[in-house]
Coordinates of C-alpha atoms and ligand atoms in Angstrom, one line a residue:
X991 CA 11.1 63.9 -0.8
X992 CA 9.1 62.2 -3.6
X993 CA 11.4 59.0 -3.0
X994 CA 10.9 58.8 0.5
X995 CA 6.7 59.0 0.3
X996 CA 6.7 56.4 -2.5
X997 CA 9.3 54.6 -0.2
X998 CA 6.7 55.0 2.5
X999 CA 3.7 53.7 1.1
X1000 CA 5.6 50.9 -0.3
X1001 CA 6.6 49.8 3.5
X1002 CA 2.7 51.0 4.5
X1003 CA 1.8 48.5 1.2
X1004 CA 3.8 45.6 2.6
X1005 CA 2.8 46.4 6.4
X1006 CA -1.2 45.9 4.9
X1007 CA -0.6 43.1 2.9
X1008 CA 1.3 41.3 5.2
X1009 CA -1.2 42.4 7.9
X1010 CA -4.3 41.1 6.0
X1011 CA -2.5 37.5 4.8
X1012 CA -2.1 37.0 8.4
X1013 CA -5.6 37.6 9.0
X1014 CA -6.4 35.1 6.5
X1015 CA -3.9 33.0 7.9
X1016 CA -6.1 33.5 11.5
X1017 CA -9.0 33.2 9.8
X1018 CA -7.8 29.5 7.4
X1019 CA -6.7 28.2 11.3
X1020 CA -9.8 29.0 13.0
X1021 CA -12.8 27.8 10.5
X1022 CA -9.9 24.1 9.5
X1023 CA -12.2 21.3 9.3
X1024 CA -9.2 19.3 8.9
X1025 CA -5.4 19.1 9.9
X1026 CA -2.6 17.1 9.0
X1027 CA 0.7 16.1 9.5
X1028 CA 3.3 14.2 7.3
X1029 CA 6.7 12.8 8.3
X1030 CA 9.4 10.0 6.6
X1031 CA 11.9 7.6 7.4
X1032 CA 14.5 6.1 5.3
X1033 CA 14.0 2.1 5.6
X1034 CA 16.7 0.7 3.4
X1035 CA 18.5 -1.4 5.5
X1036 CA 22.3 -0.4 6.7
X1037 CA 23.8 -3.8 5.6
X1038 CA 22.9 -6.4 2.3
X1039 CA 19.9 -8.6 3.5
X1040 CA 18.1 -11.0 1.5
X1041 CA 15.9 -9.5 -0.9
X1042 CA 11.8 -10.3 -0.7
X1043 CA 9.3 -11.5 -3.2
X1044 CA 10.9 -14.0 -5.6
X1045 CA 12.6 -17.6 -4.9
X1046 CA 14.7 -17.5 -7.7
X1047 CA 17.0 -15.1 -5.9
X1048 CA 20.7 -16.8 -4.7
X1049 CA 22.0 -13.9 -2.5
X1050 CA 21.7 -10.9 0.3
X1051 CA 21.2 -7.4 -1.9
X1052 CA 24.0 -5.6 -3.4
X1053 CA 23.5 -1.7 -3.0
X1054 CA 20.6 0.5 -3.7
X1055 CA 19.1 2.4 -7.0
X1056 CA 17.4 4.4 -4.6
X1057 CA 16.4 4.7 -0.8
X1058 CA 13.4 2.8 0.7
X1059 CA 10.8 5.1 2.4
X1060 CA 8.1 4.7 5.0
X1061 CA 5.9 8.1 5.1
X1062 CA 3.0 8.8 7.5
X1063 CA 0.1 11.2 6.7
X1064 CA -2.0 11.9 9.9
X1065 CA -5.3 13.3 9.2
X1066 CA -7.4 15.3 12.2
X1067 CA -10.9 16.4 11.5
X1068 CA -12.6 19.4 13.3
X1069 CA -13.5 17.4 16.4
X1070 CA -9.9 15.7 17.1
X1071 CA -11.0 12.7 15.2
X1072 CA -7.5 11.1 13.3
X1073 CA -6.4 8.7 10.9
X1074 CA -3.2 7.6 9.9
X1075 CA -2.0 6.6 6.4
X1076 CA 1.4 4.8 6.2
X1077 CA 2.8 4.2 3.1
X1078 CA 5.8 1.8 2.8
X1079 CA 8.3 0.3 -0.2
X1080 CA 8.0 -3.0 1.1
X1081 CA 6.6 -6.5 -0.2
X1082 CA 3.7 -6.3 2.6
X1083 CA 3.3 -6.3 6.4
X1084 CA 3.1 -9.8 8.0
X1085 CA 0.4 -10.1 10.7
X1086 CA 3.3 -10.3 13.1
X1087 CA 5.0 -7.1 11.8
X1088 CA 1.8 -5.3 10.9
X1089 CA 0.3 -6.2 14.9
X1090 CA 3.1 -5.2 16.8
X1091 CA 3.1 -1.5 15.1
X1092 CA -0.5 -1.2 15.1
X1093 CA -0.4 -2.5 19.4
X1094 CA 2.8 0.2 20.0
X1095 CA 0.6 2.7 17.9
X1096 CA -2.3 2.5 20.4
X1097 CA -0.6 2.7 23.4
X1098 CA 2.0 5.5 22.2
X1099 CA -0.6 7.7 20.6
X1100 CA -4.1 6.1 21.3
X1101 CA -4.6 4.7 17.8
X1102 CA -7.2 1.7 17.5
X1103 CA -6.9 -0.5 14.4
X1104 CA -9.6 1.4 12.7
X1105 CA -7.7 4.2 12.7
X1106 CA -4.4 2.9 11.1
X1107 CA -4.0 2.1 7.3
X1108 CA -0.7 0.1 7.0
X1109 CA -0.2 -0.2 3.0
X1110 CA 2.6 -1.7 1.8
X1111 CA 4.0 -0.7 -2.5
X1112 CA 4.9 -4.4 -3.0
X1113 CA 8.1 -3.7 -4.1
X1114 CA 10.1 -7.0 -5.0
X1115 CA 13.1 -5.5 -4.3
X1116 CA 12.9 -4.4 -0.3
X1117 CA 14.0 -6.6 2.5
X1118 CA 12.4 -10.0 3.7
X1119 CA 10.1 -9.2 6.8
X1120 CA 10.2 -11.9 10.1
X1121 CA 7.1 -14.5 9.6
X1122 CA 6.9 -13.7 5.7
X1123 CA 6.7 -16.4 3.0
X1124 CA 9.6 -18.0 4.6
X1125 CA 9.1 -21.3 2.5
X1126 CA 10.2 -20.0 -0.9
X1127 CA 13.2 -18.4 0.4
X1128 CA 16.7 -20.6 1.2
X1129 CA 18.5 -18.7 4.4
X1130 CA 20.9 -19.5 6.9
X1131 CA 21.0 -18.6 10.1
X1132 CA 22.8 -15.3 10.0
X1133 CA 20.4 -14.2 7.1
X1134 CA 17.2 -15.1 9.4
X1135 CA 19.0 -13.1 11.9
X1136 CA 19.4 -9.8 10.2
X1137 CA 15.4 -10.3 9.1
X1138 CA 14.8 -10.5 12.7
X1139 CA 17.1 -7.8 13.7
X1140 CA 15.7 -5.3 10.6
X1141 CA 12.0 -6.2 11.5
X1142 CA 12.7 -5.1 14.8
X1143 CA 14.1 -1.6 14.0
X1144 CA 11.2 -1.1 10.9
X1145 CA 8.7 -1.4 14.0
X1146 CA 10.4 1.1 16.2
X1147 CA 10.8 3.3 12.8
X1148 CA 7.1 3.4 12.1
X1149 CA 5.8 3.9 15.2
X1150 CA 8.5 6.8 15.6
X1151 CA 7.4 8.3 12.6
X1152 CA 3.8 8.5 12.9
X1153 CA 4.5 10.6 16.4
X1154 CA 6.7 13.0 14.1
X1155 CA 3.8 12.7 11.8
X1156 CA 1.1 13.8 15.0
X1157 CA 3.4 16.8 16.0
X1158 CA 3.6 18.0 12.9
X1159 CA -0.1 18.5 12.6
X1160 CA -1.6 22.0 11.1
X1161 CA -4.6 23.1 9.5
X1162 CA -4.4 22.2 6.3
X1163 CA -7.3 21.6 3.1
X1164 CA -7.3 18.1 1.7
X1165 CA -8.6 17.3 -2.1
X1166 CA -9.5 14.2 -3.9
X1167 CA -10.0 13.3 -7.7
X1168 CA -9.0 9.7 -9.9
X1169 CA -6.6 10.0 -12.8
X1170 CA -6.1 7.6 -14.9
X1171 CA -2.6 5.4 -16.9
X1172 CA -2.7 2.3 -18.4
X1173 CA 0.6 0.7 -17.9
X1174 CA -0.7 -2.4 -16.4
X1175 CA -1.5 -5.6 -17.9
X1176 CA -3.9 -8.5 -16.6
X1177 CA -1.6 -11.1 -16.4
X1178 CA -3.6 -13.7 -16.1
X1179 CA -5.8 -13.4 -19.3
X1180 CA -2.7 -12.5 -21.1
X1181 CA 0.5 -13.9 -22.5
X1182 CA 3.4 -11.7 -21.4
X1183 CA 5.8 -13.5 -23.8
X1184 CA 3.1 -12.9 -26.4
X1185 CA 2.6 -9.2 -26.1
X1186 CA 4.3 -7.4 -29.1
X1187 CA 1.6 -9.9 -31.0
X1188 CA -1.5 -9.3 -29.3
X1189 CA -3.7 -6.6 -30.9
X1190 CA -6.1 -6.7 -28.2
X1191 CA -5.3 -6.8 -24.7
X1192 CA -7.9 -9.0 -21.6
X1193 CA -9.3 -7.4 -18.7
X1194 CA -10.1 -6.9 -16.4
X1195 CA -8.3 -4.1 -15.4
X1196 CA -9.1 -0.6 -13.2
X1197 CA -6.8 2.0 -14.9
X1198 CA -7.7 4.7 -11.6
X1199 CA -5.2 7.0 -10.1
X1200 CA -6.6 7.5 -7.0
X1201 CA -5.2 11.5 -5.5
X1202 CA -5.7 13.1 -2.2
X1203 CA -4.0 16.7 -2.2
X1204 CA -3.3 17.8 1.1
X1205 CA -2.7 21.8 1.3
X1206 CA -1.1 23.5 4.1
X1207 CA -2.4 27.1 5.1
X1208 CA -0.1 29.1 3.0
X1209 CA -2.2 27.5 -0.1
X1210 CA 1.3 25.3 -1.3
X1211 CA 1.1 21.3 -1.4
X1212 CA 2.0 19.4 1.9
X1213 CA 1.4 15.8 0.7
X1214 CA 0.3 13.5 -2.2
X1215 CA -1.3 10.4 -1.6
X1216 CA -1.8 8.2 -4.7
X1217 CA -2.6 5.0 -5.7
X1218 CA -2.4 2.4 -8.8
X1219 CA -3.4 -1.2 -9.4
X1220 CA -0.3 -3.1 -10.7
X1221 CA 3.0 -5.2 -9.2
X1222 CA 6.3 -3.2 -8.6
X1223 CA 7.7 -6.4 -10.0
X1224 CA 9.4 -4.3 -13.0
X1225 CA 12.7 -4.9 -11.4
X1226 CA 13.9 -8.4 -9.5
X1227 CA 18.0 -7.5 -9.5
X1228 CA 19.9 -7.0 -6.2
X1229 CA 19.9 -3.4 -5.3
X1230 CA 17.0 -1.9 -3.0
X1231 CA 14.6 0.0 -4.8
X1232 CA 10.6 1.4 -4.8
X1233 CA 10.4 0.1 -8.0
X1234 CA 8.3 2.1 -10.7
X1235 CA 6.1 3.4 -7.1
X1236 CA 9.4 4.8 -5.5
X1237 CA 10.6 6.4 -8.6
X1238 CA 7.2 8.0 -9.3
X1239 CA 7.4 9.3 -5.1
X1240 CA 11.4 10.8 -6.5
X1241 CA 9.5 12.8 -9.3
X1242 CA 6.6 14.0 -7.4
X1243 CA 8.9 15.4 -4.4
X1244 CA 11.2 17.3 -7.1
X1245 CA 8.3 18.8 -9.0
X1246 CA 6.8 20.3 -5.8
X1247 CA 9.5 20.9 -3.2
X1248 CA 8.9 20.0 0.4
X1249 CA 5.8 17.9 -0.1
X1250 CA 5.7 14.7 0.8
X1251 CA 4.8 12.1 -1.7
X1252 CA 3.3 8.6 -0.7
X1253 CA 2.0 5.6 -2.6
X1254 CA -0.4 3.4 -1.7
X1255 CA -0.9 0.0 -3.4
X1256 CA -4.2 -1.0 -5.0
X1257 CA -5.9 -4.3 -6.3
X1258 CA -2.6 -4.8 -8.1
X1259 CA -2.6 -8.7 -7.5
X1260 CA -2.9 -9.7 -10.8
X1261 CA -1.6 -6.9 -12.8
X1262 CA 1.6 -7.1 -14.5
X1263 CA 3.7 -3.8 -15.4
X1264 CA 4.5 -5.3 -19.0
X1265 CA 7.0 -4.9 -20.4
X1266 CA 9.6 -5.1 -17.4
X1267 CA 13.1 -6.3 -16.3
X1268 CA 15.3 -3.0 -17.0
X1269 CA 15.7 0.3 -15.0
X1270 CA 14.6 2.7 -17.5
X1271 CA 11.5 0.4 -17.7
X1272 CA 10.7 1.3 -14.0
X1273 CA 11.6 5.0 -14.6
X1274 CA 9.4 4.9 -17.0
X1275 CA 6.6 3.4 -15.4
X1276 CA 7.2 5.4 -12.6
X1277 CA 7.3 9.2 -14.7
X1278 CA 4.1 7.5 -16.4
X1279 CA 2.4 7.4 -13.2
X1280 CA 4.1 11.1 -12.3
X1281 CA 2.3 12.4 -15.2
X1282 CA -1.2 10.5 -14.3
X1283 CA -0.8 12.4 -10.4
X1284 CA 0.3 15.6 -12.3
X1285 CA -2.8 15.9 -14.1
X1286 CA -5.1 15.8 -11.5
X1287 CA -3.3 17.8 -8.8
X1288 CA -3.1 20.8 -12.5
X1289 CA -6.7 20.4 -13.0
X1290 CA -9.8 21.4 -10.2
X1291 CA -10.1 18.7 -7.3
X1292 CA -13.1 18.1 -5.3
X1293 CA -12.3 19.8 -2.3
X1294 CA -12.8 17.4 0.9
X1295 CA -15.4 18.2 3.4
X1296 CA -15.6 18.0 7.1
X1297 CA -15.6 14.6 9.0
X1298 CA -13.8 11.6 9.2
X1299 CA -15.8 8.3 9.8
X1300 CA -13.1 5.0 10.1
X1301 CA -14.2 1.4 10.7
X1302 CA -12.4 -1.8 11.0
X1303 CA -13.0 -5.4 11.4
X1304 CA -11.0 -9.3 11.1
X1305 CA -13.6 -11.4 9.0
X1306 CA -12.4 -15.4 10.2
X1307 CA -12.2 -16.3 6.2
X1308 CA -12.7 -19.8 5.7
X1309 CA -9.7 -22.8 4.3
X1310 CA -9.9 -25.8 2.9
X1311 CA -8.7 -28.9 4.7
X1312 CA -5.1 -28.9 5.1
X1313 CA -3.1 -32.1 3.4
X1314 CA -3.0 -35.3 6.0
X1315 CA 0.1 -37.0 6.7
X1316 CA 0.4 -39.0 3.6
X1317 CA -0.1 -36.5 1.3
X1318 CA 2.3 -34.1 2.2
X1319 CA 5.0 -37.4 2.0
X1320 CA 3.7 -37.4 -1.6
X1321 CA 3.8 -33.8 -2.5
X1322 CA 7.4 -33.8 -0.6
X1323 CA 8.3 -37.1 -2.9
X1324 CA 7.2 -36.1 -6.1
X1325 CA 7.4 -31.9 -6.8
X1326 CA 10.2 -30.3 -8.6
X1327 CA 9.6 -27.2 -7.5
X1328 CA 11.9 -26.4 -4.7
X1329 CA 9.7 -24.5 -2.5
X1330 CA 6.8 -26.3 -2.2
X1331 CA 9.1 -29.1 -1.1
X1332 CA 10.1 -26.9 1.6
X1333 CA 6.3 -26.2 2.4
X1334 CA 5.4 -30.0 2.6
X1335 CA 8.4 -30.9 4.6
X1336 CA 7.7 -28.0 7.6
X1337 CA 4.0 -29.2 7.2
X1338 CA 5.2 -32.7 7.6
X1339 CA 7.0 -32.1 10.8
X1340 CA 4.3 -29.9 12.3
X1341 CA 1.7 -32.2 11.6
X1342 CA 3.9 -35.0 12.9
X1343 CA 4.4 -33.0 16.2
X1344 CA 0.3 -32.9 16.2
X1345 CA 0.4 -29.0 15.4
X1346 CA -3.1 -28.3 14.8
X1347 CA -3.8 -26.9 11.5
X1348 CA -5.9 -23.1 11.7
X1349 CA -8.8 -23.5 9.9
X1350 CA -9.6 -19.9 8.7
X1351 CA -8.0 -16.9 9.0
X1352 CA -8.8 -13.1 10.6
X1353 CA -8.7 -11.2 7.1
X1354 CA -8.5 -7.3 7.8
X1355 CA -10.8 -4.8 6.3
X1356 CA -11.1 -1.3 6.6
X1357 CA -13.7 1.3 5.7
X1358 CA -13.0 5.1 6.1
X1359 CA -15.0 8.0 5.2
X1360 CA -12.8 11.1 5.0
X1361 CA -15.5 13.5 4.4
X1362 CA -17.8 12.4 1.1
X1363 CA -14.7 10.4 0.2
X1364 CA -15.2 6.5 0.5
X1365 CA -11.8 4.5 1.2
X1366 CA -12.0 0.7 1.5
X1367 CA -8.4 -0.7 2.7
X1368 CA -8.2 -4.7 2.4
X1369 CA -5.4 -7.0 3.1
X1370 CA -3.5 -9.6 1.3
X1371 CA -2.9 -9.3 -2.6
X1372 CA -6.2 -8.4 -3.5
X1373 CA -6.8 -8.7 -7.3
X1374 CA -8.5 -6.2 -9.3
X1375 CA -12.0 -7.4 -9.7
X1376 CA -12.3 -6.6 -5.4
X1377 CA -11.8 -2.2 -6.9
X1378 CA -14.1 -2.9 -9.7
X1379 CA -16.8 -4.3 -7.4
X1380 CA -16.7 -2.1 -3.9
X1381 CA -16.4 0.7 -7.1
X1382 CA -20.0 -0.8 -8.3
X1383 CA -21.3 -1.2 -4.6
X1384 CA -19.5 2.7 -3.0
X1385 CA -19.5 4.1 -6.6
X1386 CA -16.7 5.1 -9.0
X1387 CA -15.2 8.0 -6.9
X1388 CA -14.4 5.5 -4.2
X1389 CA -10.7 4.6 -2.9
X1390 CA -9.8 0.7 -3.1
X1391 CA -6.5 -0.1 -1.3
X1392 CA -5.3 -3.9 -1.0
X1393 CA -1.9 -4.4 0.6
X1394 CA -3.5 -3.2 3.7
X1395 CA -2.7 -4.1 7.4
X1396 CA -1.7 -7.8 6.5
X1397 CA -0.6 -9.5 3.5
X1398 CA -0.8 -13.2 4.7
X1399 CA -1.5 -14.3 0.9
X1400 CA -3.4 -13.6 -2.7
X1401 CA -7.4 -12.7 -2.1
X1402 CA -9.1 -14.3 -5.5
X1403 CA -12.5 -13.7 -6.8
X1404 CA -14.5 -16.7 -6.7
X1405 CA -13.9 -16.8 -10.6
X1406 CA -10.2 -17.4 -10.2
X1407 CA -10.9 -19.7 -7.1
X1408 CA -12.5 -22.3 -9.6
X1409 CA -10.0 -21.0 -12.4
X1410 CA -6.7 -21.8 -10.4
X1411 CA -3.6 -21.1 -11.4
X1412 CA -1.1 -19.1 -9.4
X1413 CA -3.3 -16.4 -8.0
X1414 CA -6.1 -19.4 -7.5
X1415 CA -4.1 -22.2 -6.3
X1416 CA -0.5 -21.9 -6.1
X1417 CA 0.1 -18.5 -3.8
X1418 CA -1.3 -20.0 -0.9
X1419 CA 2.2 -22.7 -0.7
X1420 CA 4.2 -19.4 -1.6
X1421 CA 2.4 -17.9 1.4
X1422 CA 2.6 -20.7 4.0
X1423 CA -0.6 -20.8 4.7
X1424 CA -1.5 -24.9 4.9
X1425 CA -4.5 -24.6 2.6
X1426 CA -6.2 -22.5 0.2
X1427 CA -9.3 -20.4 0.6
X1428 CA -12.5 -22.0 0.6
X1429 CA -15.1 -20.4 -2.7
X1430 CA -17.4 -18.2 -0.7
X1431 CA -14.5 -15.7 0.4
X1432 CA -15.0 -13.2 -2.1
X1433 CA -19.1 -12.6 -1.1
X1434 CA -17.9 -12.7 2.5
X1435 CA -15.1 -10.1 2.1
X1436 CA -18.1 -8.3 0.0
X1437 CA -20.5 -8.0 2.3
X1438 CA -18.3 -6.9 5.1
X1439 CA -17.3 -4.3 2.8
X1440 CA -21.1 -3.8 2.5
X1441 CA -21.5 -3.7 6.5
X1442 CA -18.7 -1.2 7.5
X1443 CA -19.9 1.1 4.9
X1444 CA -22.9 1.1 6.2
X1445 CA -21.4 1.7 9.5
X1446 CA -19.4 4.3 8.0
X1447 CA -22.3 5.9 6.5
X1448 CA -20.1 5.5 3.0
X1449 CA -22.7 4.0 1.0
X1450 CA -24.3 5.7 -2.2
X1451 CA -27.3 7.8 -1.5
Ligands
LIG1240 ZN1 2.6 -10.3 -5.6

């Protein structure tokens, strides 16, 4: 008798308790001011393709350390209002690539351009992409096939995946807070070879970890966006791989089951992970930035509050004059490097054909406002001093993506416009693009920032 009453109230206990958790549950639905939905697809192509981001390599991929992802997050705030985040081990979307998923993704689901963020990790060991620095790379015709042919299906994948991403939309809390690591180094204002000797290392450098925590209902973790500033260029071998980003997505996903873990590129443009070359170098790298994520998500997070602002616009950014006829003859006569051969010789027969050269180009920038949260998305390789200075202008709790929407070449600071070197002078032959950037871009790209912020309603009170 005694057994069956305590048996009793132990059912009446778990008949209450699961009674009231689903009255929370009601209660978490009704008063969301956000939702969200996640959803993946593996990317890493079925057969060896060539391999993007350096010229020096002489053949299609061998094999994979791991798989490439694409992962959408779909944010929804209280009056229907969405967003989507795609995050991607690639080298970066083309303007080609990056249009025809962002056109199928507004008349598939209603998306406008202000709504999409398409960031690319920068991995250097993904797959080439159709229209993407084509110059640097030597392929024959079957190779340029299978780009075509994988571009193709990546579209289809994307825009597939961010519908997954839309139905699987819940009510859900999202959190925000920056870690920090300090793997990177400025590449430019320091001597990689030189390292070991140098006691003091060059900025400038933003060490953030930007984290949005996105909780479902039942309180456990449903995704983890995160960012860094610095180039997956720790591995350039022959086997598909994230690089340090994908394995730091691999840790995250086994320390909390079922959430979905997705990277987004910074202002990495001209910060090196040093030292680099080996595997373990990447895992390393990649558990470094683990740890960084780990940190925030264990300590409080600023919880996110309602309303989601998003602006978007194509700034025409000004080039120089592209090289006449009998300069490109002379480049194509006298450089030893191979590429840039390649570069005068295809602007040698289009300018011979009377190809008119473009003269600036529509540079994509984004400004979202996911409730007090400021997130600036900018395309190309954007180098650090960009995060440093929206940071200064939106203040230092904002969100600075580069990699976003289009990567059509490096976005220097007017500094390393006059400076040169590769990110100053030489990127925009590695690119395609028939001239470099006029000085002036970076107070352009600024005060657009500025604008759309204001638009936004993202700028410091
Ligand atoms: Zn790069």
């Amino acid at each position: 008798m005694k057994i069956t009453l305590i048996r009793l109230t132990f059912v009446f206990l778990i008949i209450t308790s699961t009674a009231q958790a689903q009255n929370r549950y009601e209660a978490a639905s009704s008063q969301a001011i956000w939702k969200a939905g996640v959803s993946r697809v593996a990317i890493t192509p079925k057969q060896p393709m060539p391999m993007a981001g350096f010229a020096s390599r002489t053949h299609n991929s061998e094999g994979m350390l791991h798989d490439l992802w694409a992962k959408a997050l779909v944010i929804e705030d209280g009056k229907g209002k969405r967003a989507v985040m795609v995050s991607s081990d690639l080298l970066g979307f083309p303007k080609s690539v990056s249009d025809k998923i962002r056109n199928k993704l507004k008349i598939r689901f209603g998306l406008n351009r202000d709504q999409i963020l398409l960031n690319s990790s920068h991995t250097h060991s993904a797959p080439v992409l159709d229209g993407a620095l084509l110059d640097i790379y030597t392929l024959n015709k079957a190779q340029l096939e299978s780009i075509s042919n994988y571009s193709a299906l990546l579209e289809e994948l994307i825009v597939n995946m961010v519908g997954e991403a839309i139905s699987d939309l819940e009510p859900a809390e999202l959190y925000a807070e920056n870690g920090v690591t300090r793997f990177q180094v400025n590449r430019r204002n320091n001597n990689a070879v030189l390292l070991t000797q140098l006691s003091e290392l060059q900025g400038p450098n933003d060490y953030a970890v930007p984290v949005i925590k996105v909780l479902n209902s039942k309180g456990s973790i449903k995704a983890i966006t995160f960012g860094y500033s610095c180039h997956p260029t720790v591995l350039n071998g022959y086997q598909w791989s994230g690089d340090y980003p994908g394995f730091t997505q691999l840790e995250l996903e086994k320390a909390h089951p079922g959430a979905t873990a997705l990277f987004f590129q910074s202002a990495g443009a001209d910060q090196n992970p040093l030292p680099r070359n080996t595997v373990p170098l990447a895992r390393q790298y990649g558990r470094e930035l683990a740890a960084a994520v780990e940190r925030v998500l264990e300590e409080d997070m600023k919880k996110i509050g309602s309303g989601l602002m998003t602006t978007y616009s194509e700034l025409q950014l000004p080039l120089q004059s592209a090289p006449l006829e009998a300069e490109l003859v002379n480049i194509s006569a006298k450089t030893a490097n191979a590429y840039e051969k390649r570069w005068a010789d295809r602007m040698l027969i289009e300018t011979r054909a009377g190809k008119k050269m473009i003269t600036s180009y529509p540079y994509p920038i984004q400004v979202w406002k996911i409730g007090e949260l400021p997130v600036v998305s900018l395309g190309g390789e954007l180098v650090v001093e960009y995060a440093i200075k929206v940071k200064q202008m939106l203040g230092p709790d904002a969100y600075v993506f580069g990699y976003s929407n289009d990567v059509m070449n490096y976005i220097p600071t007017s500094t390393i416009l006059k400076e040169g070197g590769y990110e100053g002078d030489v990127a925009h032959v590695v690119y395609g693009m028939p001239a470099n950037w006029q000085v002036g871009i970076e107070s352009a790209i600024l005060n657009e920032v500025y604008r759309l912020a204001s638009e936004a309603g993202a700028l410091k009170k």
